[in-house]
GROMACS .gro file of C-alpha atoms in nm:
model
  341
    1MET     CA    1   9.707   5.877   9.611
    2LYS     CA    2   9.377   5.837   9.797
    3GLU     CA    3   9.077   5.915   9.578
    4LEU     CA    4   8.868   6.214   9.680
    5VAL     CA    5   8.518   6.133   9.804
    6THR     CA    6   8.244   6.284   9.587
    7ILE     CA    7   7.870   6.335   9.620
    8LYS     CA    8   7.824   6.066   9.356
    9ALA     CA    9   8.018   5.814   9.565
   10ILE     CA   10   7.799   5.885   9.869
   11ALA     CA   11   7.488   5.856   9.652
   12ARG     CA   12   7.596   5.516   9.517
   13GLN     CA   13   7.653   5.373   9.864
   14LEU     CA   14   7.318   5.496   9.994
   15GLY     CA   15   7.124   5.412   9.679
   16VAL     CA   16   6.994   5.764   9.627
   17SER     CA   17   7.048   6.032   9.362
   18PRO     CA   18   7.340   6.280   9.377
   19SER     CA   19   7.089   6.569   9.394
   20THR     CA   20   6.935   6.411   9.705
   21VAL     CA   21   7.278   6.391   9.868
   22SER     CA   22   7.351   6.752   9.775
   23ARG     CA   23   7.025   6.873   9.927
   24ALA     CA   24   7.074   6.658  10.236
   25LEU     CA   25   7.419   6.805  10.298
   26GLN     CA   26   7.252   7.148  10.293
   27ASP     CA   27   6.978   7.023  10.530
   28HIS     CA   28   6.709   7.097  10.275
   29PRO     CA   29   6.364   7.054  10.440
   30ARG     CA   30   6.232   6.855  10.141
   31ILE     CA   31   6.472   6.573  10.229
   32SER     CA   32   6.355   6.346  10.510
   33LEU     CA   33   6.531   6.364  10.844
   34HIS     CA   34   6.625   5.995  10.815
   35THR     CA   35   6.796   6.051  10.478
   36ARG     CA   36   6.971   6.367  10.595
   37GLU     CA   37   7.113   6.188  10.899
   38ALA     CA   38   7.228   5.894  10.685
   39VAL     CA   39   7.402   6.126  10.438
   40HIS     CA   40   7.578   6.329  10.708
   41THR     CA   41   7.690   6.013  10.890
   42LEU     CA   42   7.841   5.856  10.577
   43ALA     CA   43   7.999   6.186  10.474
   44ARG     CA   44   8.177   6.203  10.810
   45GLN     CA   45   8.289   5.841  10.786
   46LEU     CA   46   8.432   5.894  10.439
   47ASN     CA   47   8.592   6.232  10.531
   48TYR     CA   48   8.393   6.407  10.261
   49PHE     CA   49   8.468   6.774  10.201
   50PRO     CA   50   8.249   6.985   9.969
   51SER     CA   51   8.407   7.108   9.647
   52THR     CA   52   8.475   7.479   9.682
   53THR     CA   53   8.519   7.503   9.306
   54ALA     CA   54   8.169   7.370   9.240
   55ARG     CA   55   8.021   7.588   9.512
   56ASN     CA   56   8.194   7.896   9.378
   57LEU     CA   57   8.076   7.826   9.023
   58LYS     CA   58   7.720   7.811   9.151
   59SER     CA   59   7.741   8.126   9.363
   60GLY     CA   60   7.960   8.327   9.127
   61LYS     CA   61   8.199   8.398   9.417
   62THR     CA   62   8.550   8.270   9.483
   63GLY     CA   63   8.581   8.348   9.855
   64ILE     CA   64   8.916   8.513   9.778
   65ILE     CA   65   9.021   8.871   9.851
   66ALA     CA   66   9.336   8.992   9.675
   67VAL     CA   67   9.567   9.233   9.857
   68VAL     CA   68   9.830   9.421   9.655
   69LEU     CA   69  10.093   9.598   9.867
   70PRO     CA   70  10.433   9.753   9.794
   71GLU     CA   71  10.645   9.555  10.044
   72ILE     CA   72  10.529   9.331  10.328
   73ARG     CA   73  10.878   9.333  10.480
   74GLU     CA   74  10.800   9.686  10.597
   75ASN     CA   75  10.636   9.670  10.938
   76PHE     CA   76  10.374   9.927  10.836
   77PHE     CA   77  10.242   9.710  10.553
   78SER     CA   78  10.270   9.390  10.755
   79GLU     CA   79  10.043   9.550  11.017
   80ILE     CA   80   9.795   9.637  10.742
   81ILE     CA   81   9.789   9.274  10.626
   82ASN     CA   82   9.746   9.157  10.986
   83GLY     CA   83   9.434   9.369  11.014
   84ILE     CA   84   9.304   9.250  10.678
   85GLU     CA   85   9.358   8.881  10.752
   86GLU     CA   86   9.206   8.891  11.099
   87LEU     CA   87   8.865   9.009  10.980
   88ALA     CA   88   8.871   8.832  10.642
   89PHE     CA   89   8.948   8.495  10.805
   90ASP     CA   90   8.674   8.549  11.061
   91ARG     CA   91   8.426   8.608  10.776
   92GLY     CA   92   8.533   8.295  10.587
   93TYR     CA   93   8.746   8.459  10.318
   94THR     CA   94   9.090   8.361  10.196
   95VAL     CA   95   9.347   8.639  10.146
   96ALA     CA   96   9.576   8.621   9.843
   97LEU     CA   97   9.876   8.850   9.893
   98TYR     CA   98  10.072   9.013   9.611
   99GLN     CA   99  10.373   9.245   9.632
  100SER     CA  100  10.449   9.507   9.369
  101HIS     CA  101  10.794   9.575   9.520
  102ASP     CA  102  10.715   9.937   9.434
  103LYS     CA  103  10.739   9.862   9.057
  104VAL     CA  104  10.459   9.982   8.830
  105GLU     CA  105  10.522   9.710   8.568
  106ARG     CA  106  10.489   9.438   8.831
  107GLU     CA  107  10.175   9.601   8.970
  108GLU     CA  108  10.019   9.610   8.623
  109ARG     CA  109  10.098   9.240   8.567
  110ILE     CA  110   9.939   9.152   8.901
  111PHE     CA  111   9.618   9.333   8.808
  112THR     CA  112   9.608   9.168   8.467
  113GLY     CA  113   9.619   8.831   8.638
  114LEU     CA  114   9.358   8.928   8.896
  115ALA     CA  115   9.116   9.041   8.625
  116SER     CA  116   9.119   8.691   8.472
  117GLN     CA  117   9.114   8.506   8.806
  118ARG     CA  118   8.790   8.676   8.914
  119VAL     CA  119   8.873   8.733   9.278
  120ASP     CA  120   8.581   8.871   9.481
  121GLY     CA  121   8.752   9.202   9.556
  122ILE     CA  122   9.087   9.380   9.569
  123LEU     CA  123   9.257   9.595   9.833
  124VAL     CA  124   9.551   9.792   9.693
  125SER     CA  125   9.820  10.032   9.808
  126VAL     CA  126   9.993  10.153   9.492
  127ALA     CA  127  10.364  10.136   9.415
  128LYS     CA  128  10.569  10.450   9.472
  129GLU     CA  129  10.641  10.493   9.100
  130THR     CA  130  10.285  10.432   8.976
  131GLN     CA  131  10.154  10.740   8.793
  132ARG     CA  132   9.913  10.572   8.551
  133PHE     CA  133   9.618  10.379   8.686
  134GLY     CA  134   9.450  10.216   8.388
  135HIS     CA  135   9.519   9.868   8.531
  136ILE     CA  136   9.318   9.954   8.843
  137GLN     CA  137   9.035  10.108   8.644
  138SER     CA  138   9.028   9.797   8.424
  139VAL     CA  139   8.932   9.563   8.710
  140ILE     CA  140   8.676   9.816   8.835
  141ASP     CA  141   8.523   9.816   8.486
  142ARG     CA  142   8.495   9.436   8.518
  143GLN     CA  143   8.275   9.489   8.826
  144ILE     CA  144   8.544   9.373   9.071
  145PRO     CA  145   8.515   9.591   9.385
  146VAL     CA  146   8.834   9.779   9.475
  147VAL     CA  147   8.931   9.956   9.798
  148LEU     CA  148   9.225  10.198   9.772
  149LEU     CA  149   9.440  10.172  10.081
  150ASP     CA  150   9.696  10.411  10.238
  151ARG     CA  151   9.868  10.518   9.914
  152ILE     CA  152   9.559  10.646   9.737
  153PRO     CA  153   9.587  10.754   9.373
  154PRO     CA  154   9.373  11.040   9.238
  155GLY     CA  155   9.098  11.019   8.981
  156ILE     CA  156   8.968  10.669   9.057
  157ALA     CA  157   8.606  10.619   9.167
  158ALA     CA  158   8.647  10.365   9.447
  159HIS     CA  159   8.633  10.330   9.824
  160ARG     CA  160   8.932  10.485  10.006
  161VAL     CA  161   9.087  10.416  10.346
  162GLY     CA  162   9.391  10.603  10.470
  163CYS     CA  163   9.531  10.837  10.731
  164ASP     CA  164   9.514  11.219  10.727
  165MET     CA  165   9.879  11.287  10.643
  166GLU     CA  166   9.831  11.660  10.599
  167ARG     CA  167   9.707  11.688  10.955
  168GLY     CA  168   9.987  11.460  11.075
  169ALA     CA  169  10.257  11.674  10.911
  170TYR     CA  170  10.093  11.991  11.041
  171GLU     CA  171  10.084  11.868  11.401
  172ALA     CA  172  10.440  11.731  11.384
  173THR     CA  173  10.579  12.057  11.245
  174LYS     CA  174  10.387  12.264  11.501
  175TRP     CA  175  10.525  12.042  11.776
  176LEU     CA  176  10.883  12.095  11.659
  177ALA     CA  177  10.828  12.471  11.638
  178GLY     CA  178  10.682  12.468  11.987
  179ARG     CA  179  11.005  12.313  12.116
  180GLY     CA  180  11.207  12.600  11.974
  181TYR     CA  181  11.327  12.461  11.642
  182LYS     CA  182  11.355  12.738  11.382
  183ARG     CA  183  11.489  12.572  11.065
  184ILE     CA  184  11.279  12.263  11.006
  185ALA     CA  185  11.363  12.060  10.695
  186LEU     CA  186  11.133  11.815  10.517
  187LEU     CA  187  11.264  11.486  10.378
  188ASN     CA  188  10.957  11.406  10.170
  189GLY     CA  189  10.861  11.104   9.958
  190PRO     CA  190  10.828  11.060   9.579
  191ILE     CA  191  10.616  11.314   9.394
  192ALA     CA  192  10.391  11.039   9.255
  193LEU     CA  193  10.254  10.962   9.602
  194VAL     CA  194   9.956  11.173   9.707
  195ALA     CA  195  10.073  11.126  10.067
  196SER     CA  196  10.390  11.322   9.983
  197GLU     CA  197  10.185  11.622   9.875
  198ASP     CA  198   9.968  11.589  10.185
  199ARG     CA  199  10.278  11.602  10.405
  200TYR     CA  200  10.408  11.906  10.216
  201ARG     CA  201  10.084  12.100  10.261
  202GLY     CA  202  10.067  12.028  10.633
  203TYR     CA  203  10.433  12.120  10.678
  204VAL     CA  204  10.400  12.451  10.493
  205LYS     CA  205  10.078  12.544  10.674
  206ALA     CA  206  10.243  12.494  11.014
  207LEU     CA  207  10.555  12.692  10.918
  208LEU     CA  208  10.346  12.986  10.800
  209GLU     CA  209  10.143  12.987  11.121
  210GLU     CA  210  10.465  12.985  11.323
  211ASN     CA  211  10.625  13.261  11.110
  212LEU     CA  212  10.909  13.026  11.017
  213PRO     CA  213  11.078  13.026  10.675
  214VAL     CA  214  10.949  12.809  10.392
  215GLU     CA  215  11.269  12.752  10.193
  216ASN     CA  216  11.317  12.525   9.893
  217ALA     CA  217  11.667  12.448  10.021
  218LEU     CA  218  11.510  12.284  10.328
  219ILE     CA  219  11.275  12.062  10.127
  220LYS     CA  220  11.410  11.743   9.968
  221ARG     CA  221  11.233  11.459   9.792
  222VAL     CA  222  11.370  11.107   9.833
  223ASP     CA  223  11.294  10.787   9.641
  224LEU     CA  224  11.285  10.594   9.972
  225THR     CA  225  11.616  10.415   9.905
  226THR     CA  226  11.909  10.439  10.146
  227PRO     CA  227  12.155  10.593   9.894
  228ASP     CA  228  11.914  10.868   9.793
  229ILE     CA  229  11.814  10.945  10.152
  230THR     CA  230  12.180  10.967  10.252
  231GLU     CA  231  12.262  11.196   9.960
  232LYS     CA  232  11.968  11.431  10.030
  233MET     CA  233  12.045  11.445  10.404
  234ASN     CA  234  12.408  11.530  10.327
  235GLN     CA  235  12.289  11.811  10.099
  236LEU     CA  236  12.091  11.954  10.390
  237LEU     CA  237  12.390  11.925  10.623
  238GLN     CA  238  12.623  12.094  10.372
  239SER     CA  239  12.389  12.390  10.334
  240ALA     CA  240  12.506  12.728  10.458
  241THR     CA  241  12.191  12.738  10.671
  242ARG     CA  242  12.186  12.385  10.809
  243PRO     CA  243  11.849  12.271  10.956
  244ASP     CA  244  11.815  12.221  11.328
  245ALA     CA  245  11.531  11.969  11.282
  246VAL     CA  246  11.399  11.729  11.016
  247LEU     CA  247  11.050  11.600  10.947
  248ALA     CA  248  11.107  11.264  10.773
  249PHE     CA  249  10.864  11.085  10.539
  250ASN     CA  250  10.865  10.776  10.765
  251ASP     CA  251  11.071  10.602  11.031
  252TYR     CA  252  11.287  10.422  10.773
  253VAL     CA  253  11.378  10.753  10.610
  254ALA     CA  254  11.454  10.896  10.954
  255LEU     CA  255  11.681  10.601  11.034
  256ASP     CA  256  11.892  10.650  10.721
  257ALA     CA  257  11.901  11.028  10.767
  258MET     CA  258  12.011  10.993  11.129
  259ARG     CA  259  12.291  10.759  11.021
  260ALA     CA  260  12.414  11.029  10.780
  261CYS     CA  261  12.417  11.278  11.066
  262ARG     CA  262  12.617  11.044  11.291
  263ALA     CA  263  12.873  11.002  11.012
  264ARG     CA  264  12.930  11.378  11.047
  265HIS     CA  265  12.958  11.344  11.426
  266LEU     CA  266  12.631  11.524  11.494
  267ARG     CA  267  12.439  11.433  11.809
  268ILE     CA  268  12.087  11.317  11.726
  269ASN     CA  269  11.814  11.524  11.894
  270THR     CA  270  12.081  11.752  12.043
  271ASP     CA  271  12.249  11.904  11.738
  272ILE     CA  272  11.958  11.814  11.510
  273GLY     CA  273  11.612  11.684  11.600
  274PHE     CA  274  11.401  11.431  11.411
  275VAL     CA  275  11.028  11.362  11.384
  276SER     CA  276  10.891  11.099  11.145
  277PHE     CA  277  10.582  10.900  11.047
  278ALA     CA  278  10.452  10.546  11.113
  279ASN     CA  279  10.555  10.499  11.481
  280LEU     CA  280  10.703  10.159  11.401
  281PRO     CA  281  10.812   9.922  11.682
  282LEU     CA  282  11.170   9.939  11.554
  283THR     CA  283  11.202  10.293  11.690
  284ALA     CA  284  11.207  10.144  12.042
  285TYR     CA  285  11.546   9.987  11.954
  286MET     CA  286  11.697  10.307  11.816
  287ASP     CA  287  11.940  10.497  12.038
  288PRO     CA  288  11.818  10.760  12.041
  289PRO     CA  289  11.485  10.727  11.855
  290PRO     CA  290  11.318  11.018  11.675
  291LEU     CA  291  11.175  11.274  11.914
  292ALA     CA  292  10.827  11.176  11.796
  293SER     CA  293  10.653  10.977  11.525
  294VAL     CA  294  10.308  11.007  11.372
  295GLU     CA  295  10.096  10.696  11.436
  296GLN     CA  296   9.896  10.605  11.122
  297HIS     CA  297   9.700  10.307  11.266
  298PRO     CA  298   9.781  10.050  10.992
  299PHE     CA  299   9.607   9.757  11.165
  300LYS     CA  300   9.284   9.951  11.200
  301MET     CA  301   9.326  10.068  10.841
  302GLY     CA  302   9.337   9.706  10.722
  303VAL     CA  303   9.032   9.605  10.925
  304THR     CA  304   8.833   9.904  10.800
  305ALA     CA  305   8.921   9.833  10.437
  306VAL     CA  306   8.795   9.474  10.468
  307GLU     CA  307   8.474   9.589  10.637
  308ILE     CA  308   8.401   9.822  10.346
  309LEU     CA  309   8.485   9.557  10.086
  310LEU     CA  310   8.266   9.291  10.249
  311ALA     CA  311   7.978   9.537  10.282
  312THR     CA  312   8.015   9.614   9.911
  313LEU     CA  313   8.008   9.243   9.825
  314ALA     CA  314   7.697   9.196  10.039
  315ASP     CA  315   7.518   9.461   9.830
  316GLU     CA  316   7.538   9.215   9.536
  317GLY     CA  317   7.619   9.476   9.278
  318GLU     CA  318   7.376   9.746   9.393
  319GLU     CA  319   7.493  10.104   9.346
  320SER     CA  320   7.628  10.274   9.656
  321ASP     CA  321   7.822  10.588   9.736
  322PHE     CA  322   8.196  10.539   9.765
  323GLN     CA  323   8.331  10.590  10.115
  324THR     CA  324   8.642  10.784  10.208
  325ILE     CA  325   8.764  10.711  10.559
  326MET     CA  326   9.073  10.888  10.691
  327MET     CA  327   9.216  10.780  11.025
  328ALA     CA  328   9.307  11.060  11.263
  329PRO     CA  329   9.687  11.065  11.309
  330GLU     CA  330   9.839  11.064  11.656
  331LEU     CA  331  10.174  11.224  11.738
  332VAL     CA  332  10.353  10.981  11.972
  333VAL     CA  333  10.635  11.150  12.165
  334SER     CA  334  10.927  10.928  12.263
  335GLU     CA  335  11.051  10.883  12.619
  336ALA     CA  336  11.382  11.034  12.510
  337ALA     CA  337  11.211  11.358  12.407
  338LEU     CA  338  11.048  11.392  12.747
  339HIS     CA  339  11.392  11.414  12.910
  340ILE     CA  340  11.538  11.669  12.669
  341ALA     CA  341  11.516  12.025  12.793
   0.00000   0.00000   0.00000
């Protein structure tokens, strides 16, 4: 294996001290122009690369941002990471990606490791089953900046970036009511997720304004797995007062729920309408797609989270107010809906 070139090796060949080489590589004005040029020329010839480890020890920074997400196979979270990486890479940071796979024990182990690795900052969207947050507070107590992203837990003093899900659910439910739907069901997410409660509040507010019934029988919580979604959708369909429309937690939930309806020979968006969240590209390949989907702007969410984190790092530990930035949702109506009377 070829030996790595060091500052000491360059110093030996030029007959100068290692500290002189180090300063010359940084173009320190106290080093003569002749010496600086000689050092840079030899460094290029020897393919010298500075030691990031040594530089990081000196600066106290690692140049690494950790990102903890539930599942990157989901298009929503992959778009978030795309936004994060684009800006982080441009600013000279490396992104270390971790997946909790929606398991709280795995999430806690990840944070334990991050606390000892001393990454510069952490962006996190919590697992669906996480209801205790001591592992997140622990890294904050170690002065590691944290930005809470999309799935934002309560009670933690940190920066927050998400989308206004209450407003999204409100506008989606109002839109369905405006198209004549009278019995609108809600296939909501796990109770541990704040976003589930946000959706519920927006849904109820819209129903009350439209003088439509708010019935417990029309509200189901799912654990975001296909078997549970199928079971809960079948419960709705077996009800004596079957819904004529469904507001689904996201496009994946809508897809599984729509499959359950087809199994009962119901025509999607004719016998029962669907509106969901996320506006994922996959909906373009669904026949038919949901009538509409709430765009949550995941790419922009990722970029904004990195901007806040880097600004926090630039403050070098100075106290600052925590920011809460909520993207405005956008109800995107499908082409199929435009042709339905």
